[in-house]
mmCIF file of C-alpha atoms and ligand atoms in Angstrom:
data_model
loop_
_atom_site.group_PDB
_atom_site.id
_atom_site.type_symbol
_atom_site.label_atom_id
_atom_site.label_comp_id
_atom_site.label_asym_id
_atom_site.label_seq_id
_atom_site.Cartn_x
_atom_site.Cartn_y
_atom_site.Cartn_z
ATOM 1 C CA MET A 1088 -3.658 -105.394 32.391
ATOM 2 C CA SER A 1089 -7.271 -104.801 33.849
ATOM 3 C CA GLU A 1090 -6.721 -105.558 37.674
ATOM 4 C CA LYS A 1091 -6.074 -102.342 39.430
ATOM 5 C CA ILE A 1092 -2.565 -101.212 40.830
ATOM 6 C CA SER A 1093 -2.489 -100.320 44.287
ATOM 7 C CA PHE A 1094 -0.672 -96.967 45.780
ATOM 8 C CA ASN A 1095 0.107 -99.466 48.896
ATOM 9 C CA ILE A 1096 -0.795 -102.882 50.187
ATOM 10 C CA PRO A 1097 0.920 -103.400 53.495
ATOM 11 C CA PHE A 1098 3.288 -106.555 54.076
ATOM 12 C CA LEU A 1099 1.997 -109.082 55.920
ATOM 13 C CA SER A 1100 4.755 -112.015 56.982
ATOM 14 C CA GLY A 1101 2.227 -114.532 58.186
ATOM 15 C CA LYS A 1102 3.658 -114.243 62.045
ATOM 16 C CA GLU A 1103 1.963 -111.800 62.629
ATOM 17 C CA LYS A 1104 -1.079 -113.941 63.605
ATOM 18 C CA VAL A 1105 0.714 -116.007 65.860
ATOM 19 C CA TYR A 1106 2.327 -113.545 68.048
ATOM 20 C CA VAL A 1107 -0.816 -111.543 68.344
ATOM 21 C CA LYS A 1108 -2.241 -114.963 69.491
ATOM 22 C CA GLU A 1109 0.453 -115.575 72.260
ATOM 23 C CA ALA A 1110 -0.065 -111.702 73.411
ATOM 24 C CA ILE A 1111 -3.482 -112.647 73.673
ATOM 25 C CA LYS A 1112 -2.740 -115.836 75.529
ATOM 26 C CA SER A 1113 -0.438 -114.223 77.779
ATOM 27 C CA ARG A 1114 -3.338 -112.045 79.426
ATOM 28 C CA HIS A 1115 -0.988 -109.266 79.060
ATOM 29 C CA ILE A 1116 -1.857 -106.606 76.407
ATOM 30 C CA SER A 1117 -1.296 -103.252 77.959
ATOM 31 C CA GLY A 1118 1.690 -101.578 76.741
ATOM 32 C CA ASP A 1119 5.405 -102.563 77.826
ATOM 33 C CA GLY A 1120 4.807 -106.502 78.026
ATOM 34 C CA ASP A 1121 7.046 -108.987 76.182
ATOM 35 C CA PHE A 1122 6.768 -108.117 72.928
ATOM 36 C CA THR A 1123 7.276 -104.271 73.581
ATOM 37 C CA LYS A 1124 10.657 -105.354 75.422
ATOM 38 C CA LYS A 1125 11.706 -107.485 72.028
ATOM 39 C CA CYS A 1126 11.111 -104.808 69.844
ATOM 40 C CA HIS A 1127 13.289 -102.327 72.060
ATOM 41 C CA ASN A 1128 15.673 -104.869 72.161
ATOM 42 C CA TYR A 1129 15.714 -105.042 68.456
ATOM 43 C CA PHE A 1130 16.003 -101.546 67.771
ATOM 44 C CA GLU A 1131 18.593 -101.017 70.273
ATOM 45 C CA LYS A 1132 21.113 -103.948 69.169
ATOM 46 C CA LYS A 1133 20.538 -103.694 65.187
ATOM 47 C CA TYR A 1134 20.517 -99.788 65.279
ATOM 48 C CA GLY A 1135 22.621 -98.742 68.756
ATOM 49 C CA PHE A 1136 20.162 -96.435 69.671
ATOM 50 C CA LYS A 1137 20.628 -95.765 73.198
ATOM 51 C CA LYS A 1138 17.083 -96.136 74.227
ATOM 52 C CA THR A 1139 13.840 -96.540 72.419
ATOM 53 C CA PHE A 1140 10.274 -96.167 73.269
ATOM 54 C CA LEU A 1141 7.746 -97.788 71.386
ATOM 55 C CA THR A 1142 4.859 -95.300 70.979
ATOM 56 C CA THR A 1143 1.074 -95.350 69.451
ATOM 57 C CA SER A 1144 2.250 -92.966 66.968
ATOM 58 C CA CYS A 1145 5.148 -91.014 65.416
ATOM 59 C CA THR A 1146 2.986 -88.300 66.220
ATOM 60 C CA ASP A 1147 3.311 -88.748 70.180
ATOM 61 C CA ALA A 1148 6.833 -89.488 69.926
ATOM 62 C CA LEU A 1149 7.178 -86.036 68.514
ATOM 63 C CA GLU A 1150 4.825 -84.572 71.280
ATOM 64 C CA MET A 1151 7.352 -86.479 73.671
ATOM 65 C CA THR A 1152 10.324 -84.608 72.107
ATOM 66 C CA ALA A 1153 8.540 -81.172 72.523
ATOM 67 C CA ILE A 1154 7.746 -82.025 76.413
ATOM 68 C CA LEU A 1155 11.368 -83.293 77.153
ATOM 69 C CA MET A 1156 13.139 -80.278 75.644
ATOM 70 C CA ASP A 1157 10.594 -78.131 77.602
ATOM 71 C CA ILE A 1158 9.411 -76.085 74.739
ATOM 72 C CA LYS A 1159 7.461 -73.211 76.031
ATOM 73 C CA PRO A 1160 5.735 -70.220 74.318
ATOM 74 C CA GLY A 1161 8.177 -67.826 72.592
ATOM 75 C CA ASP A 1162 10.903 -70.294 71.686
ATOM 76 C CA GLU A 1163 11.842 -71.135 67.995
ATOM 77 C CA ILE A 1164 12.021 -74.319 66.415
ATOM 78 C CA ILE A 1165 13.398 -74.566 63.039
ATOM 79 C CA LEU A 1166 12.043 -77.280 60.720
ATOM 80 C CA PRO A 1167 11.164 -77.852 57.053
ATOM 81 C CA SER A 1168 8.244 -76.429 55.471
ATOM 82 C CA PHE A 1169 7.845 -79.515 53.270
ATOM 83 C CA THR A 1170 6.901 -82.534 55.777
ATOM 84 C CA PHE A 1171 4.242 -83.945 57.787
ATOM 85 C CA VAL A 1172 2.328 -81.779 59.901
ATOM 86 C CA SER A 1173 2.865 -83.439 62.843
ATOM 87 C CA THR A 1174 6.398 -82.145 62.659
ATOM 88 C CA ALA A 1175 5.321 -78.943 62.640
ATOM 89 C CA ASN A 1176 2.144 -79.614 65.600
ATOM 90 C CA ALA A 1177 3.937 -81.196 68.221
ATOM 91 C CA PHE A 1178 5.825 -78.106 69.046
ATOM 92 C CA LEU A 1179 2.793 -75.570 68.486
ATOM 93 C CA LEU A 1180 0.735 -77.555 70.731
ATOM 94 C CA ARG A 1181 3.505 -76.325 73.328
ATOM 95 C CA GLY A 1182 3.275 -72.906 72.299
ATOM 96 C CA ALA A 1183 6.364 -72.769 69.920
ATOM 97 C CA THR A 1184 6.938 -70.539 67.301
ATOM 98 C CA LEU A 1185 7.556 -72.446 63.786
ATOM 99 C CA VAL A 1186 10.651 -71.151 61.473
ATOM 100 C CA PHE A 1187 10.281 -72.793 58.288
ATOM 101 C CA ILE A 1188 12.962 -73.527 56.079
ATOM 102 C CA ASP A 1189 13.025 -74.418 51.953
ATOM 103 C CA SER A 1190 13.650 -77.589 50.415
ATOM 104 C CA GLN A 1191 16.993 -77.925 48.545
ATOM 105 C CA ALA A 1192 16.662 -77.267 45.233
ATOM 106 C CA ASP A 1193 17.063 -80.591 43.716
ATOM 107 C CA HIS A 1194 15.692 -82.567 46.767
ATOM 108 C CA PRO A 1195 12.691 -82.130 49.229
ATOM 109 C CA ASN A 1196 14.970 -82.749 52.134
ATOM 110 C CA MET A 1197 15.608 -79.246 53.987
ATOM 111 C CA ASN A 1198 18.265 -76.941 52.449
ATOM 112 C CA VAL A 1199 20.831 -77.104 55.496
ATOM 113 C CA SER A 1200 22.355 -74.118 54.490
ATOM 114 C CA GLU A 1201 19.424 -71.534 55.179
ATOM 115 C CA ILE A 1202 19.322 -72.719 58.867
ATOM 116 C CA GLU A 1203 22.249 -70.752 60.093
ATOM 117 C CA LYS A 1204 20.581 -67.461 59.435
ATOM 118 C CA HIS A 1205 17.291 -68.104 61.107
ATOM 119 C CA ILE A 1206 18.980 -69.047 64.494
ATOM 120 C CA THR A 1207 17.899 -66.584 67.281
ATOM 121 C CA ASP A 1208 18.689 -66.386 70.279
ATOM 122 C CA LYS A 1209 15.409 -67.914 70.931
ATOM 123 C CA THR A 1210 15.847 -70.980 69.403
ATOM 124 C CA LYS A 1211 15.522 -74.378 71.258
ATOM 125 C CA ALA A 1212 16.241 -76.871 68.795
ATOM 126 C CA ILE A 1213 16.418 -78.017 65.070
ATOM 127 C CA VAL A 1214 14.389 -80.357 63.611
ATOM 128 C CA VAL A 1215 14.977 -82.361 60.577
ATOM 129 C CA MET A 1216 13.081 -84.772 58.318
ATOM 130 C CA HIS A 1217 14.891 -87.247 56.046
ATOM 131 C CA TYR A 1218 12.653 -87.375 53.242
ATOM 132 C CA SER A 1219 12.106 -90.801 51.619
ATOM 133 C CA GLY A 1220 14.830 -92.253 53.845
ATOM 134 C CA PHE A 1221 17.252 -90.048 51.853
ATOM 135 C CA ALA A 1222 19.533 -88.739 54.847
ATOM 136 C CA CYS A 1223 19.844 -84.687 55.285
ATOM 137 C CA ASP A 1224 23.145 -83.372 55.478
ATOM 138 C CA MET A 1225 23.796 -84.787 59.124
ATOM 139 C CA ASN A 1226 27.471 -83.661 59.413
ATOM 140 C CA GLU A 1227 26.532 -79.823 58.416
ATOM 141 C CA VAL A 1228 23.608 -80.146 60.916
ATOM 142 C CA SER A 1229 25.407 -81.586 63.541
ATOM 143 C CA ARG A 1230 28.315 -78.920 63.370
ATOM 144 C CA ILE A 1231 25.201 -76.380 63.870
ATOM 145 C CA VAL A 1232 23.500 -77.764 66.794
ATOM 146 C CA LYS A 1233 26.699 -77.826 68.507
ATOM 147 C CA GLN A 1234 28.194 -74.736 67.655
ATOM 148 C CA HIS A 1235 24.826 -72.485 68.609
ATOM 149 C CA ASN A 1236 24.026 -75.041 71.607
ATOM 150 C CA LEU A 1237 20.617 -76.382 70.233
ATOM 151 C CA PHE A 1238 18.690 -79.683 70.674
ATOM 152 C CA LEU A 1239 18.517 -81.994 67.279
ATOM 153 C CA VAL A 1240 15.760 -83.762 66.632
ATOM 154 C CA GLU A 1241 14.955 -86.232 63.752
ATOM 155 C CA ASP A 1242 11.673 -86.753 62.497
ATOM 156 C CA ALA A 1243 12.998 -90.212 60.596
ATOM 157 C CA ALA A 1244 9.264 -91.569 60.199
ATOM 158 C CA LEU A 1245 10.456 -92.448 56.674
ATOM 159 C CA GLY A 1246 14.165 -93.239 57.944
ATOM 160 C CA LEU A 1247 14.023 -96.722 59.238
ATOM 161 C CA ASP A 1248 16.760 -98.373 57.876
ATOM 162 C CA SER A 1249 18.656 -95.490 56.094
ATOM 163 C CA TYR A 1250 21.956 -94.934 56.733
ATOM 164 C CA TYR A 1251 24.168 -91.642 56.481
ATOM 165 C CA GLU A 1252 28.031 -92.483 56.338
ATOM 166 C CA ASN A 1253 27.289 -95.824 57.543
ATOM 167 C CA LYS A 1254 25.549 -94.470 60.694
ATOM 168 C CA PRO A 1255 21.977 -95.196 60.638
ATOM 169 C CA LEU A 1256 19.265 -92.764 60.756
ATOM 170 C CA GLY A 1257 17.691 -92.207 64.251
ATOM 171 C CA SER A 1258 21.015 -92.051 65.612
ATOM 172 C CA PHE A 1259 22.235 -88.222 65.168
ATOM 173 C CA GLY A 1260 19.773 -86.168 67.187
ATOM 174 C CA ASN A 1261 19.199 -86.044 70.647
ATOM 175 C CA PHE A 1262 16.019 -87.238 70.085
ATOM 176 C CA ALA A 1263 14.627 -89.174 66.956
ATOM 177 C CA THR A 1264 10.945 -90.516 66.316
ATOM 178 C CA PHE A 1265 9.697 -93.087 63.795
ATOM 179 C CA SER A 1266 6.647 -94.139 62.796
ATOM 180 C CA PHE A 1267 4.804 -97.546 61.902
ATOM 181 C CA HIS A 1268 1.742 -96.409 60.311
ATOM 182 C CA GLU A 1269 0.542 -98.314 57.880
ATOM 183 C CA THR A 1270 1.857 -96.300 54.874
ATOM 184 C CA LYS A 1271 5.669 -96.861 55.917
ATOM 185 C CA ASN A 1272 8.099 -99.790 55.252
ATOM 186 C CA ILE A 1273 7.395 -101.816 58.841
ATOM 187 C CA SER A 1274 4.257 -101.208 60.069
ATOM 188 C CA CYS A 1275 1.800 -102.367 62.933
ATOM 189 C CA GLY A 1276 -1.192 -100.032 61.671
ATOM 190 C CA GLU A 1277 -0.738 -97.223 63.620
ATOM 191 C CA GLY A 1278 2.185 -97.175 66.029
ATOM 192 C CA GLY A 1279 5.598 -95.260 66.325
ATOM 193 C CA MET A 1280 8.569 -95.280 68.687
ATOM 194 C CA LEU A 1281 10.770 -92.642 70.039
ATOM 195 C CA VAL A 1282 14.524 -93.120 70.294
ATOM 196 C CA VAL A 1283 16.160 -90.924 73.188
ATOM 197 C CA ASN A 1284 20.119 -91.084 72.550
ATOM 198 C CA ASP A 1285 20.937 -88.565 75.351
ATOM 199 C CA GLU A 1286 21.397 -90.225 78.650
ATOM 200 C CA LYS A 1287 20.094 -87.570 80.588
ATOM 201 C CA PHE A 1288 16.538 -87.758 78.918
ATOM 202 C CA ILE A 1289 15.696 -91.323 79.357
ATOM 203 C CA LYS A 1290 14.163 -91.387 82.888
ATOM 204 C CA ARG A 1291 12.203 -88.397 82.261
ATOM 205 C CA ALA A 1292 10.988 -90.089 78.756
ATOM 206 C CA GLU A 1293 9.952 -92.986 80.608
ATOM 207 C CA ILE A 1294 7.865 -90.620 83.000
ATOM 208 C CA ILE A 1295 6.541 -88.779 80.541
ATOM 209 C CA ARG A 1296 5.192 -91.624 78.508
ATOM 210 C CA GLU A 1297 3.602 -93.001 81.927
ATOM 211 C CA LYS A 1298 1.061 -90.074 82.321
ATOM 212 C CA GLY A 1299 3.821 -88.474 84.397
ATOM 213 C CA THR A 1300 3.978 -91.585 86.831
ATOM 214 C CA ASN A 1301 7.016 -93.240 87.671
ATOM 215 C CA ARG A 1302 5.145 -96.480 87.094
ATOM 216 C CA SER A 1303 8.153 -98.181 84.885
ATOM 217 C CA ALA A 1304 10.332 -97.734 87.882
ATOM 218 C CA PHE A 1305 7.697 -99.521 90.001
ATOM 219 C CA PHE A 1306 7.358 -102.625 87.907
ATOM 220 C CA ARG A 1307 10.931 -102.769 88.144
ATOM 221 C CA GLY A 1308 10.903 -103.049 91.705
ATOM 222 C CA GLU A 1309 13.226 -99.790 92.189
ATOM 223 C CA ILE A 1310 10.648 -97.852 94.476
ATOM 224 C CA ASP A 1311 8.207 -99.737 96.363
ATOM 225 C CA LYS A 1312 5.191 -97.604 95.531
ATOM 226 C CA TYR A 1313 4.283 -95.101 92.425
ATOM 227 C CA GLY A 1314 2.905 -91.674 92.102
ATOM 228 C CA TRP A 1315 2.774 -88.597 89.912
ATOM 229 C CA THR A 1316 6.043 -86.685 89.600
ATOM 230 C CA ASP A 1317 5.890 -85.110 86.372
ATOM 231 C CA ILE A 1318 3.512 -83.899 83.178
ATOM 232 C CA GLY A 1319 2.798 -86.733 80.869
ATOM 233 C CA SER A 1320 0.344 -88.374 78.588
ATOM 234 C CA SER A 1321 -0.357 -91.849 77.828
ATOM 235 C CA PHE A 1322 2.212 -92.961 74.811
ATOM 236 C CA LEU A 1323 2.568 -96.313 75.112
ATOM 237 C CA PRO A 1324 0.698 -98.884 72.839
ATOM 238 C CA SER A 1325 -0.661 -102.099 73.929
ATOM 239 C CA ASP A 1326 1.511 -104.965 73.620
ATOM 240 C CA LEU A 1327 -0.993 -106.524 71.131
ATOM 241 C CA LEU A 1328 0.296 -103.736 68.346
ATOM 242 C CA ALA A 1329 4.041 -104.683 69.468
ATOM 243 C CA ALA A 1330 3.333 -108.427 69.056
ATOM 244 C CA TYR A 1331 2.553 -107.360 65.207
ATOM 245 C CA LEU A 1332 5.214 -105.225 64.926
ATOM 246 C CA LEU A 1333 7.857 -107.852 65.868
ATOM 247 C CA ALA A 1334 7.076 -110.179 63.072
ATOM 248 C CA GLN A 1335 7.266 -107.548 60.666
ATOM 249 C CA LEU A 1336 11.037 -106.273 62.245
ATOM 250 C CA GLU A 1337 11.755 -110.004 61.678
ATOM 251 C CA ALA A 1338 11.243 -109.833 57.994
ATOM 252 C CA LEU A 1339 12.631 -106.393 57.842
ATOM 253 C CA ASP A 1340 15.611 -107.796 55.570
ATOM 254 C CA LYS A 1341 13.171 -109.384 52.956
ATOM 255 C CA ILE A 1342 11.194 -106.452 53.432
ATOM 256 C CA GLN A 1343 14.105 -104.018 52.436
ATOM 257 C CA ASN A 1344 15.517 -105.916 49.500
ATOM 258 C CA LYS A 1345 12.282 -106.321 47.761
ATOM 259 C CA ARG A 1346 11.401 -102.643 48.136
ATOM 260 C CA LEU A 1347 14.777 -101.575 46.952
ATOM 261 C CA GLU A 1348 14.476 -104.313 44.032
ATOM 262 C CA HIS A 1349 11.347 -102.433 42.670
ATOM 263 C CA TRP A 1350 12.631 -98.750 43.735
ATOM 264 C CA ASN A 1351 15.864 -99.594 41.462
ATOM 265 C CA PHE A 1352 13.784 -101.157 38.897
ATOM 266 C CA TYR A 1353 11.876 -98.045 38.607
ATOM 267 C CA PHE A 1354 15.103 -95.658 38.716
ATOM 268 C CA ASN A 1355 16.503 -97.589 36.055
ATOM 269 C CA LYS A 1356 13.686 -97.353 33.788
ATOM 270 C CA LEU A 1357 12.712 -94.021 34.239
ATOM 271 C CA LYS A 1358 16.087 -91.928 34.174
ATOM 272 C CA LYS A 1359 16.121 -91.733 30.450
ATOM 273 C CA LEU A 1360 12.990 -89.311 31.101
ATOM 274 C CA VAL A 1361 15.823 -87.089 33.624
ATOM 275 C CA LYS A 1362 18.070 -87.144 30.543
ATOM 276 C CA LYS A 1363 15.436 -85.978 28.401
ATOM 277 C CA GLY A 1364 14.611 -83.060 31.041
ATOM 278 C CA LYS A 1365 11.039 -84.494 31.332
ATOM 279 C CA ILE A 1366 11.224 -85.399 35.179
ATOM 280 C CA LYS A 1367 13.368 -85.268 38.087
ATOM 281 C CA LEU A 1368 14.508 -88.063 39.891
ATOM 282 C CA PRO A 1369 16.501 -88.219 43.633
ATOM 283 C CA LYS A 1370 20.376 -88.138 42.903
ATOM 284 C CA LEU A 1371 21.823 -91.252 44.839
ATOM 285 C CA THR A 1372 24.861 -90.165 46.920
ATOM 286 C CA GLU A 1373 27.846 -92.097 48.321
ATOM 287 C CA ASP A 1374 27.209 -90.828 51.830
ATOM 288 C CA THR A 1375 23.554 -92.298 51.809
ATOM 289 C CA LYS A 1376 22.161 -95.491 51.709
ATOM 290 C CA HIS A 1377 18.595 -94.966 51.371
ATOM 291 C CA ASN A 1378 15.537 -97.411 52.671
ATOM 292 C CA ALA A 1379 13.169 -97.173 49.383
ATOM 293 C CA SER A 1380 10.460 -96.037 51.705
ATOM 294 C CA ILE A 1381 9.059 -93.839 48.556
ATOM 295 C CA PHE A 1382 9.754 -93.694 45.028
ATOM 296 C CA PHE A 1383 8.902 -90.472 43.461
ATOM 297 C CA ILE A 1384 9.436 -88.760 40.422
ATOM 298 C CA VAL A 1385 9.284 -84.728 40.116
ATOM 299 C CA CYS A 1386 7.149 -83.773 37.439
ATOM 300 C CA LYS A 1387 7.396 -80.523 35.553
ATOM 301 C CA SER A 1388 4.043 -78.708 36.963
ATOM 302 C CA GLU A 1389 1.017 -79.075 38.657
ATOM 303 C CA PRO A 1390 -0.971 -79.183 35.926
ATOM 304 C CA GLU A 1391 0.977 -81.716 34.061
ATOM 305 C CA ARG A 1392 1.371 -83.967 37.351
ATOM 306 C CA SER A 1393 -2.528 -83.917 37.644
ATOM 307 C CA GLU A 1394 -2.286 -84.786 33.871
ATOM 308 C CA LEU A 1395 -0.423 -87.791 34.761
ATOM 309 C CA ILE A 1396 -2.232 -88.617 37.754
ATOM 310 C CA LYS A 1397 -5.590 -88.676 35.974
ATOM 311 C CA GLN A 1398 -4.220 -90.854 33.020
ATOM 312 C CA LEU A 1399 -2.175 -93.340 35.174
ATOM 313 C CA LYS A 1400 -5.494 -93.721 37.064
ATOM 314 C CA GLU A 1401 -7.566 -94.365 33.628
ATOM 315 C CA LYS A 1402 -4.985 -97.192 33.562
ATOM 316 C CA GLY A 1403 -5.818 -98.330 37.042
ATOM 317 C CA ILE A 1404 -2.866 -97.333 38.387
ATOM 318 C CA GLN A 1405 -3.011 -95.653 41.786
ATOM 319 C CA THR A 1406 -0.527 -92.817 42.558
ATOM 320 C CA SER A 1407 -0.343 -90.316 45.286
ATOM 321 C CA PHE A 1408 1.332 -86.679 45.927
ATOM 322 C CA HIS A 1409 2.659 -86.096 49.050
ATOM 323 C CA TYR A 1410 3.058 -83.134 51.718
ATOM 324 C CA GLN A 1411 1.640 -80.030 51.442
ATOM 325 C CA ALA A 1412 4.225 -76.835 51.960
ATOM 326 C CA LEU A 1413 3.191 -76.108 55.753
ATOM 327 C CA HIS A 1414 3.985 -72.996 55.551
ATOM 328 C CA GLN A 1415 1.162 -72.120 52.840
ATOM 329 C CA SER A 1416 -1.352 -74.135 54.530
ATOM 330 C CA ASN A 1417 -4.756 -72.334 55.449
ATOM 331 C CA PHE A 1418 -3.381 -72.696 59.663
ATOM 332 C CA GLN A 1419 -0.595 -71.210 58.929
ATOM 333 C CA SER A 1420 0.054 -69.347 55.753
ATOM 334 C CA THR A 1421 -1.142 -65.946 57.290
ATOM 335 C CA GLN A 1422 2.295 -65.845 59.650
ATOM 336 C CA HIS A 1423 4.359 -67.256 57.065
ATOM 337 C CA GLN A 1424 4.148 -65.313 54.117
ATOM 338 C CA ASN A 1425 7.662 -65.449 52.688
ATOM 339 C CA ALA A 1426 8.079 -67.764 49.664
ATOM 340 C CA LEU A 1427 9.797 -71.074 49.676
ATOM 341 C CA VAL A 1428 10.066 -71.944 46.415
ATOM 342 C CA ASN A 1429 11.278 -75.290 46.506
ATOM 343 C CA SER A 1430 9.327 -76.555 49.053
ATOM 344 C CA GLU A 1431 6.327 -74.940 47.363
ATOM 345 C CA LEU A 1432 7.539 -76.917 44.227
ATOM 346 C CA PHE A 1433 7.577 -80.180 45.581
ATOM 347 C CA SER A 1434 4.619 -79.783 47.262
ATOM 348 C CA ASP A 1435 3.007 -79.047 43.791
ATOM 349 C CA CYS A 1436 5.278 -81.799 41.752
ATOM 350 C CA VAL A 1437 6.299 -84.877 43.312
ATOM 351 C CA LEU A 1438 4.330 -87.757 42.606
ATOM 352 C CA ARG A 1439 4.981 -90.911 44.309
ATOM 353 C CA LEU A 1440 4.529 -94.395 42.609
ATOM 354 C CA PRO A 1441 2.853 -97.622 43.951
ATOM 355 C CA LEU A 1442 5.657 -99.367 45.815
ATOM 356 C CA TYR A 1443 5.322 -102.231 48.187
ATOM 357 C CA VAL A 1444 6.633 -105.949 48.928
ATOM 358 C CA GLY A 1445 3.726 -107.638 47.154
ATOM 359 C CA LEU A 1446 4.080 -105.519 43.608
ATOM 360 C CA LYS A 1447 4.707 -108.008 41.074
ATOM 361 C CA LYS A 1448 7.202 -107.144 38.176
ATOM 362 C CA GLY A 1449 4.341 -106.792 35.825
ATOM 363 C CA GLU A 1450 2.866 -104.447 37.557
ATOM 364 C CA ILE A 1451 5.894 -102.052 37.897
ATOM 365 C CA ASN A 1452 6.835 -102.778 34.632
ATOM 366 C CA PHE A 1453 3.316 -101.836 33.065
ATOM 367 C CA VAL A 1454 3.495 -98.283 35.565
ATOM 368 C CA VAL A 1455 6.717 -97.506 33.957
ATOM 369 C CA LYS A 1456 5.321 -98.207 30.547
ATOM 370 C CA SER A 1457 2.083 -95.980 31.169
ATOM 371 C CA ILE A 1458 4.809 -93.615 32.580
ATOM 372 C CA LEU A 1459 6.825 -93.284 29.257
ATOM 373 C CA GLU A 1460 4.019 -93.245 27.010
ATOM 374 C CA PHE A 1461 2.376 -90.154 29.248
ATOM 375 C CA TYR A 1462 5.891 -88.572 28.316
ATOM 376 C CA ARG A 1463 6.342 -89.535 24.268
ATOM 377 C CA ASN A 1464 4.169 -86.586 23.537
ATOM 378 C CA LYS A 1465 5.433 -83.921 26.124
HETATM 379 C C1 LIG B 985 3.849 -90.858 58.352
HETATM 380 C C2 LIG B 985 4.969 -89.658 58.948
HETATM 381 C C3 LIG B 985 4.534 -88.975 60.632
HETATM 382 C C4 LIG B 985 3.075 -89.238 61.243
HETATM 383 O O1 LIG B 985 3.974 -90.720 61.681
HETATM 384 P P1 LIG B 985 2.448 -91.505 62.448
HETATM 385 O O2 LIG B 985 2.931 -92.344 62.990
HETATM 386 O O3 LIG B 985 1.262 -91.390 61.237
HETATM 387 O O4 LIG B 985 2.481 -90.410 63.387
HETATM 388 C C5 LIG B 985 5.618 -87.685 60.659
HETATM 389 N N1 LIG B 985 6.483 -87.002 59.879
HETATM 390 C C6 LIG B 985 6.666 -87.842 58.743
HETATM 391 C C7 LIG B 985 7.923 -87.050 58.298
HETATM 392 C C8 LIG B 985 6.022 -88.783 58.110
HETATM 393 O O5 LIG B 985 5.947 -89.297 56.771
#
């Protein structure tokens, strides 16, 4: 095969152009226009989220949760080490102390049984991240937050259209955040969403998202002039982006079916390497319906992963590793010196394979064959 196989090619339904043109024609391309409203309706109806707000990124949505919870210096936030920097930055920006939790031994998700011993009277919130759309143990996390009276935030950047015991991810936390970055299943380039499941935070979320003003209430005709009522920032995306996003949402089933088909193909072809003890794959469990956001294998060691990346690259196959364990980053390593061995392992050994709707069967087959060939002599 001489053609290059990209790691990711964003999906296009074809409707994006039509909707973006419509948005342009409407002469309303700032935030909260018709397309934004349509996206909000879609999410609230399909997933039963109490209230949704499109944002300019998942990062912004996370920053909004930190403001909504009134996070202050001294507050402690419990979060996984194996996650994207934004999960941590959002709280660090408000002066919080980060308490990193290790991954499970057999999955990059946070080891929930490690949480309780890290709870102190300064703990404000637990932030979970559902890696590759595989749910964390939400029964246990929900029990812990209830018992200790803490906030629960789901970083569901990778969790759209995933379910835990038939309940959609993003519906467990007081707050949940999603990403529509180009690398995610559904995208508008850069974009995100805040889900507020806790009624009492809806009004304030609206204000914080609108630069600390009650402008949204004004546009609904609830007040006769708007003003500055709280802190806030500019978190709403242009309706142009919402138009693009809506076109993608309308193709959600098609996207998900194709991605799952590719995911299952990889899984079924590569599981013989698991049997032979050469790689690890995520375990499929009864309680989780995942969304095929990522297909990853876990190599034995970092050098072996580098060798595999190099060999695949020589064949024109692009692959990618993933998060760096945050407690080991240059920025945080002086404050966090305890080893979190599983998080470190996944940071060194996770390898993500090409996965997107436009990927052809022949291409996936070639990726599989190349990996099997690599492990023949290992
Ligand atoms: C992609 C990602 C983010 C960031 O999303 P943006 O929309 O780019 O801000 C946050 N958390 C996780 C777990 C992610 O994978």
